[in-house]
Coordinates of C-alpha atoms in Angstrom, one line a residue:
Chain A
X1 CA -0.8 37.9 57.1
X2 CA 0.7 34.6 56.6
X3 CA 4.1 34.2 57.2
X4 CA 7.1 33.0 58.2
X5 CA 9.6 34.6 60.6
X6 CA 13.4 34.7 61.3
X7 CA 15.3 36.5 63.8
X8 CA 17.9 38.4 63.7
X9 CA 18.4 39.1 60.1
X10 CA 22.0 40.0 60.2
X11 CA 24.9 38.1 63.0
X12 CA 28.4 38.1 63.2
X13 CA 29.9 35.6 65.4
X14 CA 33.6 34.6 66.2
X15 CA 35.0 31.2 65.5
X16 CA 34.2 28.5 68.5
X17 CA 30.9 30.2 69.5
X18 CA 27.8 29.4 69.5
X19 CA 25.1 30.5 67.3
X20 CA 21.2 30.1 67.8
X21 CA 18.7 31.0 64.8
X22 CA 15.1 31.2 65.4
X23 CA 12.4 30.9 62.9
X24 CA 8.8 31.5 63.7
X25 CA 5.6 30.7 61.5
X26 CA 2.1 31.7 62.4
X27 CA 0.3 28.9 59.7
X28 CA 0.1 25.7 62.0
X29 CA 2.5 24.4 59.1
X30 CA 3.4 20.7 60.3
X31 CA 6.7 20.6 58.4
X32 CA 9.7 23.4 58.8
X33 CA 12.8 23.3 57.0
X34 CA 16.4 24.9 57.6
X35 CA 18.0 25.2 54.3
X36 CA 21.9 27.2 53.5
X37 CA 21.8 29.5 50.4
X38 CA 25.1 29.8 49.6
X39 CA 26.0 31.0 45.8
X40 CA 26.6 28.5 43.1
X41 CA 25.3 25.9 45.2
X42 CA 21.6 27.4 45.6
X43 CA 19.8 26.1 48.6
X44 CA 21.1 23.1 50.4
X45 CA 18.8 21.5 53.3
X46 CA 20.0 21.2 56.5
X47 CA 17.4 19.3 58.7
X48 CA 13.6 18.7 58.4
X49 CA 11.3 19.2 61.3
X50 CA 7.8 17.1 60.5
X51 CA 6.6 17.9 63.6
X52 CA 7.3 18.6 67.5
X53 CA 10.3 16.6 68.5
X54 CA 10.5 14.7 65.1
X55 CA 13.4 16.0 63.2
X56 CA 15.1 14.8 60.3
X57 CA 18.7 15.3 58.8
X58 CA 18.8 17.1 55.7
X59 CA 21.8 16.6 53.3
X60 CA 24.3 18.5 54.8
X61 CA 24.1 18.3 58.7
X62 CA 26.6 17.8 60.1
X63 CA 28.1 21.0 62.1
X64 CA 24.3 21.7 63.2
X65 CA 21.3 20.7 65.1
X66 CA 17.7 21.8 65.7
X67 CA 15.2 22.3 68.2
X68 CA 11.6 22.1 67.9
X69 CA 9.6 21.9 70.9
X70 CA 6.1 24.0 69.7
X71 CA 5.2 23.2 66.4
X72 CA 5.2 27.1 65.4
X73 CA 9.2 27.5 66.5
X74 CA 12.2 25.8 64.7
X75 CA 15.4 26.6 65.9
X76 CA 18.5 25.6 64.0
X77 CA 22.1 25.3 66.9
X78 CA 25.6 26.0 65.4
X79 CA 27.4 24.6 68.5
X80 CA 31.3 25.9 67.9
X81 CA 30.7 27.8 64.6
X82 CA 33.5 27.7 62.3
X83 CA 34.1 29.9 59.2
X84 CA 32.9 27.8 56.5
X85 CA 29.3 28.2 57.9
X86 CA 29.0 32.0 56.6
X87 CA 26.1 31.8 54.4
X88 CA 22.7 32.8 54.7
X89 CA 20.3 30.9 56.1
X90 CA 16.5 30.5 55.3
X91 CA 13.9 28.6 57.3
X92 CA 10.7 27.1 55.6
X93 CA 7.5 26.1 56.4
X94 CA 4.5 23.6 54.7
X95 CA 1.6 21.8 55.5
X96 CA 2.3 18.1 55.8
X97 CA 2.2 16.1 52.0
X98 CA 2.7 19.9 50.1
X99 CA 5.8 21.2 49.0
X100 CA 4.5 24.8 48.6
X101 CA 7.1 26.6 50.7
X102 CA 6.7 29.7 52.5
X103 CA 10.5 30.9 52.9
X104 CA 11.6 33.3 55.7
X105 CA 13.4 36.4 55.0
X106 CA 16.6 34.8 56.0
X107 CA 19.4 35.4 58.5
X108 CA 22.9 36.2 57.0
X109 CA 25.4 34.8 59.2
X110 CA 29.0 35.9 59.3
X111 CA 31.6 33.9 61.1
X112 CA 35.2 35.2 61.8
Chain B
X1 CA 19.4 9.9 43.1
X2 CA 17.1 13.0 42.3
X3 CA 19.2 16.7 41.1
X4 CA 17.8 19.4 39.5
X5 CA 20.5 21.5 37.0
X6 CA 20.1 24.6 35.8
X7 CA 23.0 25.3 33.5
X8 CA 22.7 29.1 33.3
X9 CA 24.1 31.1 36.5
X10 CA 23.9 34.3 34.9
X11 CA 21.4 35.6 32.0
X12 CA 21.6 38.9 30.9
X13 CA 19.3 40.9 28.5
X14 CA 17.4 43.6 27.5
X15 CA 13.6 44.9 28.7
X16 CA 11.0 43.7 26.4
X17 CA 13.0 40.6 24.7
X18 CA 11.9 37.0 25.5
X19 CA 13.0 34.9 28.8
X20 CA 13.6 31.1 28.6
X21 CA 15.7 29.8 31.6
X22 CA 16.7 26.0 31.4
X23 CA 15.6 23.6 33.8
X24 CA 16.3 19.4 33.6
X25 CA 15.9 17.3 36.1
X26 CA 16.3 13.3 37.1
X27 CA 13.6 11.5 39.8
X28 CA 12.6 8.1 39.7
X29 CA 9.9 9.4 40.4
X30 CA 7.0 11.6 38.5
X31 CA 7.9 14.6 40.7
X32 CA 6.2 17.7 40.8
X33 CA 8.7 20.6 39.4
X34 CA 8.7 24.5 40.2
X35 CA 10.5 27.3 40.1
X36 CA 10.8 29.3 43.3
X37 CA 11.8 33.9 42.7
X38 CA 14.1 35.5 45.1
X39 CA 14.5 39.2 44.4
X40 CA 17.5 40.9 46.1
X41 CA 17.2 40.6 49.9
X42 CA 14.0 39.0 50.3
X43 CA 12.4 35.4 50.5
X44 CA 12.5 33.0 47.8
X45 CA 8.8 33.4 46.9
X46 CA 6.6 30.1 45.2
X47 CA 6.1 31.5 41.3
X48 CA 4.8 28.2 39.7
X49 CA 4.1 24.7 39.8
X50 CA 3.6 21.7 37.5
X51 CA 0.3 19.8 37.3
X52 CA -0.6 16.5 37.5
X53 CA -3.2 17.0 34.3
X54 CA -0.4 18.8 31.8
X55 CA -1.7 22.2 32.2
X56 CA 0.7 24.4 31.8
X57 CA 1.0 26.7 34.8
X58 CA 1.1 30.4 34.3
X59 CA 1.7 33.7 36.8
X60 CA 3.4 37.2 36.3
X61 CA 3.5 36.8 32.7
X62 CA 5.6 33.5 33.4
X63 CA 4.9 30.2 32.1
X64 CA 6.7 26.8 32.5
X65 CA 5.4 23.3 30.7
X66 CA 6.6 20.2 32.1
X67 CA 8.2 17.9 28.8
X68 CA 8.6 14.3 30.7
X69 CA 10.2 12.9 27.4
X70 CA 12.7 15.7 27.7
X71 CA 12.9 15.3 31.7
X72 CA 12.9 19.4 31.5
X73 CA 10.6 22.1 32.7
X74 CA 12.2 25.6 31.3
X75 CA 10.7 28.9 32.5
X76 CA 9.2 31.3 29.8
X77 CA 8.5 34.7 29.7
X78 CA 7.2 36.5 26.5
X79 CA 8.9 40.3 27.1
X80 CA 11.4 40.7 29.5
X81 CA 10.7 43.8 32.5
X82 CA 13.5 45.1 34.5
X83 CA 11.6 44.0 37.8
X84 CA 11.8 40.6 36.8
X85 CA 15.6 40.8 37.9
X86 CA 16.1 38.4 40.4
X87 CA 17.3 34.6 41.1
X88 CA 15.2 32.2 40.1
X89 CA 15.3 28.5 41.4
X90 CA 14.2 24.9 39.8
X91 CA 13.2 22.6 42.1
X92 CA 11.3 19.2 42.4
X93 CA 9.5 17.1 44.9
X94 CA 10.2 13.4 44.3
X95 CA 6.5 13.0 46.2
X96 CA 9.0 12.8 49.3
X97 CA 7.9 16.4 50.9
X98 CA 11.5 17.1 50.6
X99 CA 12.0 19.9 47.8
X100 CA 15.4 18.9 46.2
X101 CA 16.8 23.1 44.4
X102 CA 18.7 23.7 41.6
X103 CA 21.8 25.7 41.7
X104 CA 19.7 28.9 40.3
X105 CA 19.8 30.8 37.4
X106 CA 20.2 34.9 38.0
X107 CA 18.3 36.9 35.7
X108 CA 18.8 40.6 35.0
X109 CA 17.2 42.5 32.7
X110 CA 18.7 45.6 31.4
X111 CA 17.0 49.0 30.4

């Protein structure tokens, strides 16, 4: 079965830590996306992988990095993490030139 | 730049009556437009997408057609069920690979 998958589902961290999120797909998808769902706002994207070691900034980066060193594992870096990045985040994979996502079950992050 | 808006955040009604959420949306381009289902607790899920020929795309019982005078693509659904409750997203690609989301539109269908 296709798909794509994040781990954990559920962390709670304390302000000034660090917070790594791992997203795994199992489609040889070129492209992986890390994207903050966060309500009223819907989902905002946070960097774009396009392939192994090509990484791209989203619109709202800053606070975050990525990691992609096999093209089936994206991992999105929350070096200090600070309150205001609570949210739930979803990774996302395609194949190169389609914008059919296949969404992760999402991690919900609490930071205190 | 390119935005998507959805003006409803909240749409409430009853099993069996009709489902129109609102979609507009600005590109310079001729995107392609969709809108993306996340039921409670799970993964936004793909529902439908535009065409390039004007067919109007069509799954679940759902049905969108893209207007490109009107710059909208609204999401239609003939008779409401109570398992259609869930969020629902708008979103285009600006042929850029990067999917730009509306703010979403939560639909929940009452008994």
């Amino acid at each position: 079965d296709m798909k794509v998958t994040q781990m954990p589902r559920y962390l709670i961290k304390r302000m000034g830590e660090n917070v790594l999120l791992e997203c795994g797909q199992d489609m040889s998808h070129e492209t992986m996306y890390w994207y903050r769902q966060d309500p009223g706002l819907g989902l905002q994207l946070i960097y774009i992988s396009y392939d192994v070691d090509s990484n791209s900034e989203g619109d709202i980066p800053k606070g975050y990095r990525v990691s992609r060193k096999k093209r089936e594992h994206f991992s999105l870096i929350l070096d200090s993490a600070k309150t205001n990045q609570t949210s739930v985040y979803f990774c996302a994979s395609s194949l190169v030139g389609n914008s059919d996502y296949t969404f992760g079950s999402g991690t919900r992050l609490l930071v205190i | 730049g390119d935005s998507v808006t959805q003006t409803e955040g909240l749409v409430t009604l009853t099993e069996g009556l009709p489902v129109m959420l609102n979609c507009t949306y600005q590109s310079t381009y001729s995107p392609f437009l969709f809108w993306y289902v996340q039921h409670l607790n799970e993964a936004p899920k793909l529902l439908l997408k535009s065409f390039t020929d004007n067919k109007r795309p069509e799954h679940q019982g759902f049905h969108a057609t893209l207007h490109k005078s009107s710059s909208s693509f609204h999401l239609q659904k003939s008779s409401a069920q109570l398992s259609d409750s869930a969020l629902y997203y708008c979103a285009l690609d600006p042929n850029t690979n990067k999917v730009v989301f509306g703010t979403g539109t939560r639909l929940q269908v009452l008994p």
